Tab-separated table of N, CA and C in Angstrom:
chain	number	residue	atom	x	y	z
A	976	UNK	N	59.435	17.953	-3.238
A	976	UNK	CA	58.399	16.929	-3.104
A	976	UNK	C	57.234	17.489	-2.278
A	977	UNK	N	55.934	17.623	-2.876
A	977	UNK	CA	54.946	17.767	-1.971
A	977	UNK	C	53.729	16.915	-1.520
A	978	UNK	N	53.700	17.193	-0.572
A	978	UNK	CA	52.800	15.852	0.481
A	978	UNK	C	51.307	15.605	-0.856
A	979	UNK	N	51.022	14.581	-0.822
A	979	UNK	CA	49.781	14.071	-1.427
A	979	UNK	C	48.106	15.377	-0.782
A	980	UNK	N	48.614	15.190	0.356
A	980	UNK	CA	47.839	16.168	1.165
A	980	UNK	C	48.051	17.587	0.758
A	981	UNK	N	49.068	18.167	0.493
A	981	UNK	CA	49.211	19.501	-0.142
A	981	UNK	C	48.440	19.743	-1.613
A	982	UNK	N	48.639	18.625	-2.129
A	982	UNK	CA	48.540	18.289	-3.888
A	982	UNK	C	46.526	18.453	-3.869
A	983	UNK	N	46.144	17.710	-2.378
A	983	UNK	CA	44.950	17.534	-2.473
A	983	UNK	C	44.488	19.034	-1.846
A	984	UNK	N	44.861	19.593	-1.398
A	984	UNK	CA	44.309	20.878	-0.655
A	984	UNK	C	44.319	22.011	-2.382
A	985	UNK	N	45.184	21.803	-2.659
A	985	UNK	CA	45.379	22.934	-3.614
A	985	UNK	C	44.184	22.334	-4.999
A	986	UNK	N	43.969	21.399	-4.957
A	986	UNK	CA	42.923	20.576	-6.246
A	986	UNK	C	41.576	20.977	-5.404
A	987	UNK	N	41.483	21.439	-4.085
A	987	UNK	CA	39.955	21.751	-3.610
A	987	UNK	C	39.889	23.007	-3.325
A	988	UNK	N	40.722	23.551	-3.802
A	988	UNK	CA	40.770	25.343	-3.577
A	988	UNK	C	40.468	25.635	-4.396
A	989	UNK	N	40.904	25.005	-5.773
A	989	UNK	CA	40.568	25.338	-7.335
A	989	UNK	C	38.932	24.927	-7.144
A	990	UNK	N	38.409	23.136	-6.546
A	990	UNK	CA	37.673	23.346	-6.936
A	990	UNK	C	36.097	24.463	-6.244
A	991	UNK	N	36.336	24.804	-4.708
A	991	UNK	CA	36.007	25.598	-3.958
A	991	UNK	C	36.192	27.499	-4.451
A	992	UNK	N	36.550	27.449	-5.568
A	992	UNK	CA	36.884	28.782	-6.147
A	992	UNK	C	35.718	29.876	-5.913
A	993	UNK	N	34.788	29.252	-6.426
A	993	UNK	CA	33.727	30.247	-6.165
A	993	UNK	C	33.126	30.626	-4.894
A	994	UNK	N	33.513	29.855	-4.106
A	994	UNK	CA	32.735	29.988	-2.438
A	994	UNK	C	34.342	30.402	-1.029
A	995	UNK	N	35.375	30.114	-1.278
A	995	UNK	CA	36.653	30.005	-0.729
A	995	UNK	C	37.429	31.166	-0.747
A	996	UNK	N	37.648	31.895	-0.235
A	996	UNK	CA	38.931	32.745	-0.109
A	996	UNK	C	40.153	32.241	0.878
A	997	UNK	N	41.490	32.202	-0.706
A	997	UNK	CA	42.776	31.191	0.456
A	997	UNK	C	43.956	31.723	-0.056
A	998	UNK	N	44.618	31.479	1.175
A	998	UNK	CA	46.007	32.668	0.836
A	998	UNK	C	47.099	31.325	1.817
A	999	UNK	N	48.050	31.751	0.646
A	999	UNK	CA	49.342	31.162	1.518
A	999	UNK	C	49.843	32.188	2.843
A	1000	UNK	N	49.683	32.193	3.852
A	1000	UNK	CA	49.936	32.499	5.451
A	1000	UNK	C	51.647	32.511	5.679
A	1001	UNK	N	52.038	31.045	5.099
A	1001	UNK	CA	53.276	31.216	5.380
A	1001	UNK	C	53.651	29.729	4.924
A	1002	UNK	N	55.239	30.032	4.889
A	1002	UNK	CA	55.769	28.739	4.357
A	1002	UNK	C	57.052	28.181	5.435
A	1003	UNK	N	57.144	26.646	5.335
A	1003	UNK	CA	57.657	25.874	6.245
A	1003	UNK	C	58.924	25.348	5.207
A	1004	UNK	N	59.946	25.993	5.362
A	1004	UNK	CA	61.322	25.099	4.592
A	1004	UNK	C	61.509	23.903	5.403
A	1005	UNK	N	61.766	22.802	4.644
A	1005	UNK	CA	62.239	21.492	5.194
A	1005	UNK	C	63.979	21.277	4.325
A	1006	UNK	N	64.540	20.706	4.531
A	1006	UNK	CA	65.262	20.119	3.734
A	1006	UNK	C	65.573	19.791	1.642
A	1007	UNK	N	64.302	19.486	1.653
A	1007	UNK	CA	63.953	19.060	0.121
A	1007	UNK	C	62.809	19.715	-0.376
A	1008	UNK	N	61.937	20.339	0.516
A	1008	UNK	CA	61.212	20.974	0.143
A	1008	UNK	C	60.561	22.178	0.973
A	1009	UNK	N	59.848	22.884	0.464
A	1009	UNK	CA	59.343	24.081	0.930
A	1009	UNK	C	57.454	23.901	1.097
A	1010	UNK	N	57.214	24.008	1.768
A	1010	UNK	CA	55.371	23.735	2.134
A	1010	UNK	C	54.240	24.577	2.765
A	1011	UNK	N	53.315	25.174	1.858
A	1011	UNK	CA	53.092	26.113	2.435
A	1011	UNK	C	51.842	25.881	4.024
A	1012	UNK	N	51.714	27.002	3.910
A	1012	UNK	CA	50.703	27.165	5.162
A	1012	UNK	C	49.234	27.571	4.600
A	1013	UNK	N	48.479	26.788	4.229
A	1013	UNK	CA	47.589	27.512	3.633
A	1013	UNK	C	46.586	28.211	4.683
A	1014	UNK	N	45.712	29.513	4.181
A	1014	UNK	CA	44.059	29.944	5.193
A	1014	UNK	C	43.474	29.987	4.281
A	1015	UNK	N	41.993	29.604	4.441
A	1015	UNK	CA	41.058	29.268	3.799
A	1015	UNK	C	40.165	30.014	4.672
A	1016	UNK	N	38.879	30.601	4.107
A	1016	UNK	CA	37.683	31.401	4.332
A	1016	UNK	C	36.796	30.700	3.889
A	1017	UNK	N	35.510	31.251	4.680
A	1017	UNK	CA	34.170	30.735	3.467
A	1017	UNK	C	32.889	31.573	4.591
A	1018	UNK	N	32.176	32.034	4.017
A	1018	UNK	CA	31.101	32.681	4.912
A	1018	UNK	C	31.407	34.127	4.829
A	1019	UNK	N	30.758	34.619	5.745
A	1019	UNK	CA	30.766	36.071	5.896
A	1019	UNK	C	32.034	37.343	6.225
A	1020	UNK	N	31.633	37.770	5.658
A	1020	UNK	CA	32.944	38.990	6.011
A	1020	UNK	C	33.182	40.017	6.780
A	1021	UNK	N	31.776	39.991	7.638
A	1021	UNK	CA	31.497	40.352	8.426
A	1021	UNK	C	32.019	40.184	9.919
A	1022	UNK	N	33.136	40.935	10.172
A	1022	UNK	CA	34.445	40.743	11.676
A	1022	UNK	C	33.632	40.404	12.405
A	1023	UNK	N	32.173	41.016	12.786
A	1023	UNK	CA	31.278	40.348	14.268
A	1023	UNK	C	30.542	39.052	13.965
A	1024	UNK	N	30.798	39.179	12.470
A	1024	UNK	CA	30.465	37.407	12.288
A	1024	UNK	C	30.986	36.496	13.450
A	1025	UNK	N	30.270	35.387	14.049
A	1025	UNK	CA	30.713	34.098	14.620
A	1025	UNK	C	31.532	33.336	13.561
A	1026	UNK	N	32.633	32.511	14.436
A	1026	UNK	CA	33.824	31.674	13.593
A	1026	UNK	C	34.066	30.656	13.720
A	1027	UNK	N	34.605	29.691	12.977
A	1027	UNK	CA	34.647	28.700	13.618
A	1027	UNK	C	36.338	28.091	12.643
A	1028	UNK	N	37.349	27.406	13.450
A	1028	UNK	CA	38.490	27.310	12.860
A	1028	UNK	C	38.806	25.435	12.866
A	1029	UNK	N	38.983	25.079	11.446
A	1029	UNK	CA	39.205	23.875	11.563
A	1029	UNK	C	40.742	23.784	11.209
A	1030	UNK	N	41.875	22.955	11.692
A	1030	UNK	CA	43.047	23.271	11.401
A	1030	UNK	C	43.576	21.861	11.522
A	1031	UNK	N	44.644	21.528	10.568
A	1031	UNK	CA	44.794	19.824	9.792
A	1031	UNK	C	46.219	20.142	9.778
A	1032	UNK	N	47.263	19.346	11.149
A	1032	UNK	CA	48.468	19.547	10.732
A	1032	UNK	C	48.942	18.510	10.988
A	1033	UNK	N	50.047	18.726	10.845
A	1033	UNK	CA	50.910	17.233	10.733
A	1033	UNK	C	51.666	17.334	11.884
A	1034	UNK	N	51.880	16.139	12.526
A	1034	UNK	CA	52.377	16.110	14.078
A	1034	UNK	C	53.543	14.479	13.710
A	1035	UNK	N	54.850	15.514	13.223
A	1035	UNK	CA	55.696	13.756	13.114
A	1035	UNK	C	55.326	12.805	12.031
A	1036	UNK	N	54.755	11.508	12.279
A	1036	UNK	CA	54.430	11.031	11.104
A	1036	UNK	C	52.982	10.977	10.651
A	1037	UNK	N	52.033	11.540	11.716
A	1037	UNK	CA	50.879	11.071	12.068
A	1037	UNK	C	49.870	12.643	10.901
A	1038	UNK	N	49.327	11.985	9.615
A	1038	UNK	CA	48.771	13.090	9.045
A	1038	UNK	C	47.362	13.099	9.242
A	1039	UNK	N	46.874	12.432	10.303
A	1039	UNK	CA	45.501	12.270	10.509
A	1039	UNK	C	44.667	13.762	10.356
A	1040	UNK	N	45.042	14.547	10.899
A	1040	UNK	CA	44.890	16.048	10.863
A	1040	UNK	C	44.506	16.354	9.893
A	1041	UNK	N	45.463	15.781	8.860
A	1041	UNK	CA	45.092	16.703	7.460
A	1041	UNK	C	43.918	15.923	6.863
A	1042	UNK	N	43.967	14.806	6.608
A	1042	UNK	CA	43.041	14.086	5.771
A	1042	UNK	C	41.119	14.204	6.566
A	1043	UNK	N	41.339	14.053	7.795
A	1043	UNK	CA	40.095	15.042	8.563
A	1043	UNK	C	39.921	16.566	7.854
A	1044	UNK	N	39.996	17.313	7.898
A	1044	UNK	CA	40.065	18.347	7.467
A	1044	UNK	C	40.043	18.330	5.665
A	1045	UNK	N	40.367	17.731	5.199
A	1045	UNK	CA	40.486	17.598	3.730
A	1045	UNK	C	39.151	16.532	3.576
A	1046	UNK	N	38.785	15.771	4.695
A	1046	UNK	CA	37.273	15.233	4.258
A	1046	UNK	C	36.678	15.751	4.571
A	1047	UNK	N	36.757	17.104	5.365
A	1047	UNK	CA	35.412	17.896	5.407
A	1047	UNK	C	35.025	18.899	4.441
A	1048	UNK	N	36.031	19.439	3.810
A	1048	UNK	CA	36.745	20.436	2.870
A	1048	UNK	C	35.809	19.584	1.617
A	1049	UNK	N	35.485	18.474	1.357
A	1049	UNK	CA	35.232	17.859	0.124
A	1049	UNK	C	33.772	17.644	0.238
A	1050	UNK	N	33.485	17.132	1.897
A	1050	UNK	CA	31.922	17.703	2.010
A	1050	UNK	C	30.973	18.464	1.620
A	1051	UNK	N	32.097	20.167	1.756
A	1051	UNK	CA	31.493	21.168	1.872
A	1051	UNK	C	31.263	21.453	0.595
A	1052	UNK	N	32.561	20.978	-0.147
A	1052	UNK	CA	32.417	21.357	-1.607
A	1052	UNK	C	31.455	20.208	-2.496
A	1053	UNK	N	30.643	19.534	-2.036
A	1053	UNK	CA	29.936	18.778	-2.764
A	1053	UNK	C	28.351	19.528	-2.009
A	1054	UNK	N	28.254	20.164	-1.184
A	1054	UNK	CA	27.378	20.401	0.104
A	1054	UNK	C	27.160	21.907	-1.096
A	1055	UNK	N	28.027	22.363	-1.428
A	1055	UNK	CA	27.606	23.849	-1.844
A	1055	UNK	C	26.754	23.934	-2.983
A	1056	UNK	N	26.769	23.173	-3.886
A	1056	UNK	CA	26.987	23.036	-5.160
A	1056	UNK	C	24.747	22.682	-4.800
A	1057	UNK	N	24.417	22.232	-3.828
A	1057	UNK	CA	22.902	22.276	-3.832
A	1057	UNK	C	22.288	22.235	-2.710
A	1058	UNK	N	23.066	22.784	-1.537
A	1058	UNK	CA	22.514	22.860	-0.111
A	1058	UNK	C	22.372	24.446	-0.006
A	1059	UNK	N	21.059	25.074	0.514
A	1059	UNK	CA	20.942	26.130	0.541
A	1059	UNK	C	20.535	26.650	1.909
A	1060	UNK	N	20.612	25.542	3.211
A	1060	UNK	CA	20.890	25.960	3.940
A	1060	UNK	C	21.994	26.404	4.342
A	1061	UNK	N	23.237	25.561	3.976
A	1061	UNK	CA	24.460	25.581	3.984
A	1061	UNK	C	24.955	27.201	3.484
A	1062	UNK	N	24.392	27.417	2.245
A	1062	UNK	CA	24.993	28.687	2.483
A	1062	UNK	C	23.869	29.846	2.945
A	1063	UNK	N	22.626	29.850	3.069
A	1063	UNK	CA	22.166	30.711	4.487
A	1063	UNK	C	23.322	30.892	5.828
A	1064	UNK	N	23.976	29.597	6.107
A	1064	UNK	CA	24.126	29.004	7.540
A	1064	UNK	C	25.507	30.564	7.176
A	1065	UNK	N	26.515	29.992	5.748
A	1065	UNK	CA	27.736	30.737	5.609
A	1065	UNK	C	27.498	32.307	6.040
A	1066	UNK	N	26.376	32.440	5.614
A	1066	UNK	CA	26.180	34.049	5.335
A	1066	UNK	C	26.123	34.704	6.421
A	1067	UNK	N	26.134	33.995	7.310
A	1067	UNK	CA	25.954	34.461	8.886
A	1067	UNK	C	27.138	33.848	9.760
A	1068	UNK	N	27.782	33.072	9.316
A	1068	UNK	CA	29.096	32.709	10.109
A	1068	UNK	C	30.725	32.987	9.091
């Protein structure tokens, strides 16, 4: 069984394809299921690039974490598609 939140991360990676680099990090066995860890990129590739880390986890029952993070994630991907500061801003962070 995977979280609604997993289902939704992996539907904005597809749709973030062209701007996103994301790798499964690692995976969390539970009981019934297995869940990964996703990392996600976007911007420069440049190591002395400035960074900035947004991170959406689940604490018990409380998934506030994720769905923050998954509304910014949907921002960005509506933000790319005709903001050109936005990706000036990437190209440098």
């Amino acid at each position: 069984m995977l979280l609604p939140e997993v289902l939704a991360l992996e539907a904005l990676i597809e749709e973030l394809a062209p701007w996103v680099r994301a790798r499964v990090v690692a995976r969390v066995a539970l009981p019934d299921a297995t869940l990964p860890i996703w990392s996600l990129s976007l911007g420069s590739l440049d190591p002395q690039a400035p960074s900035l880390a947004f991170v959406g986890g689940v604490h018990g029952l409380e998934r506030i974490g994720t769905q923050v993070v998954l509304a910014y994630l949907q921002t960005l991907r509506v933000r790319l598609g005709w903001d050109q500061v936005l990706h000036d801003l990437l190209a440098r962070v």
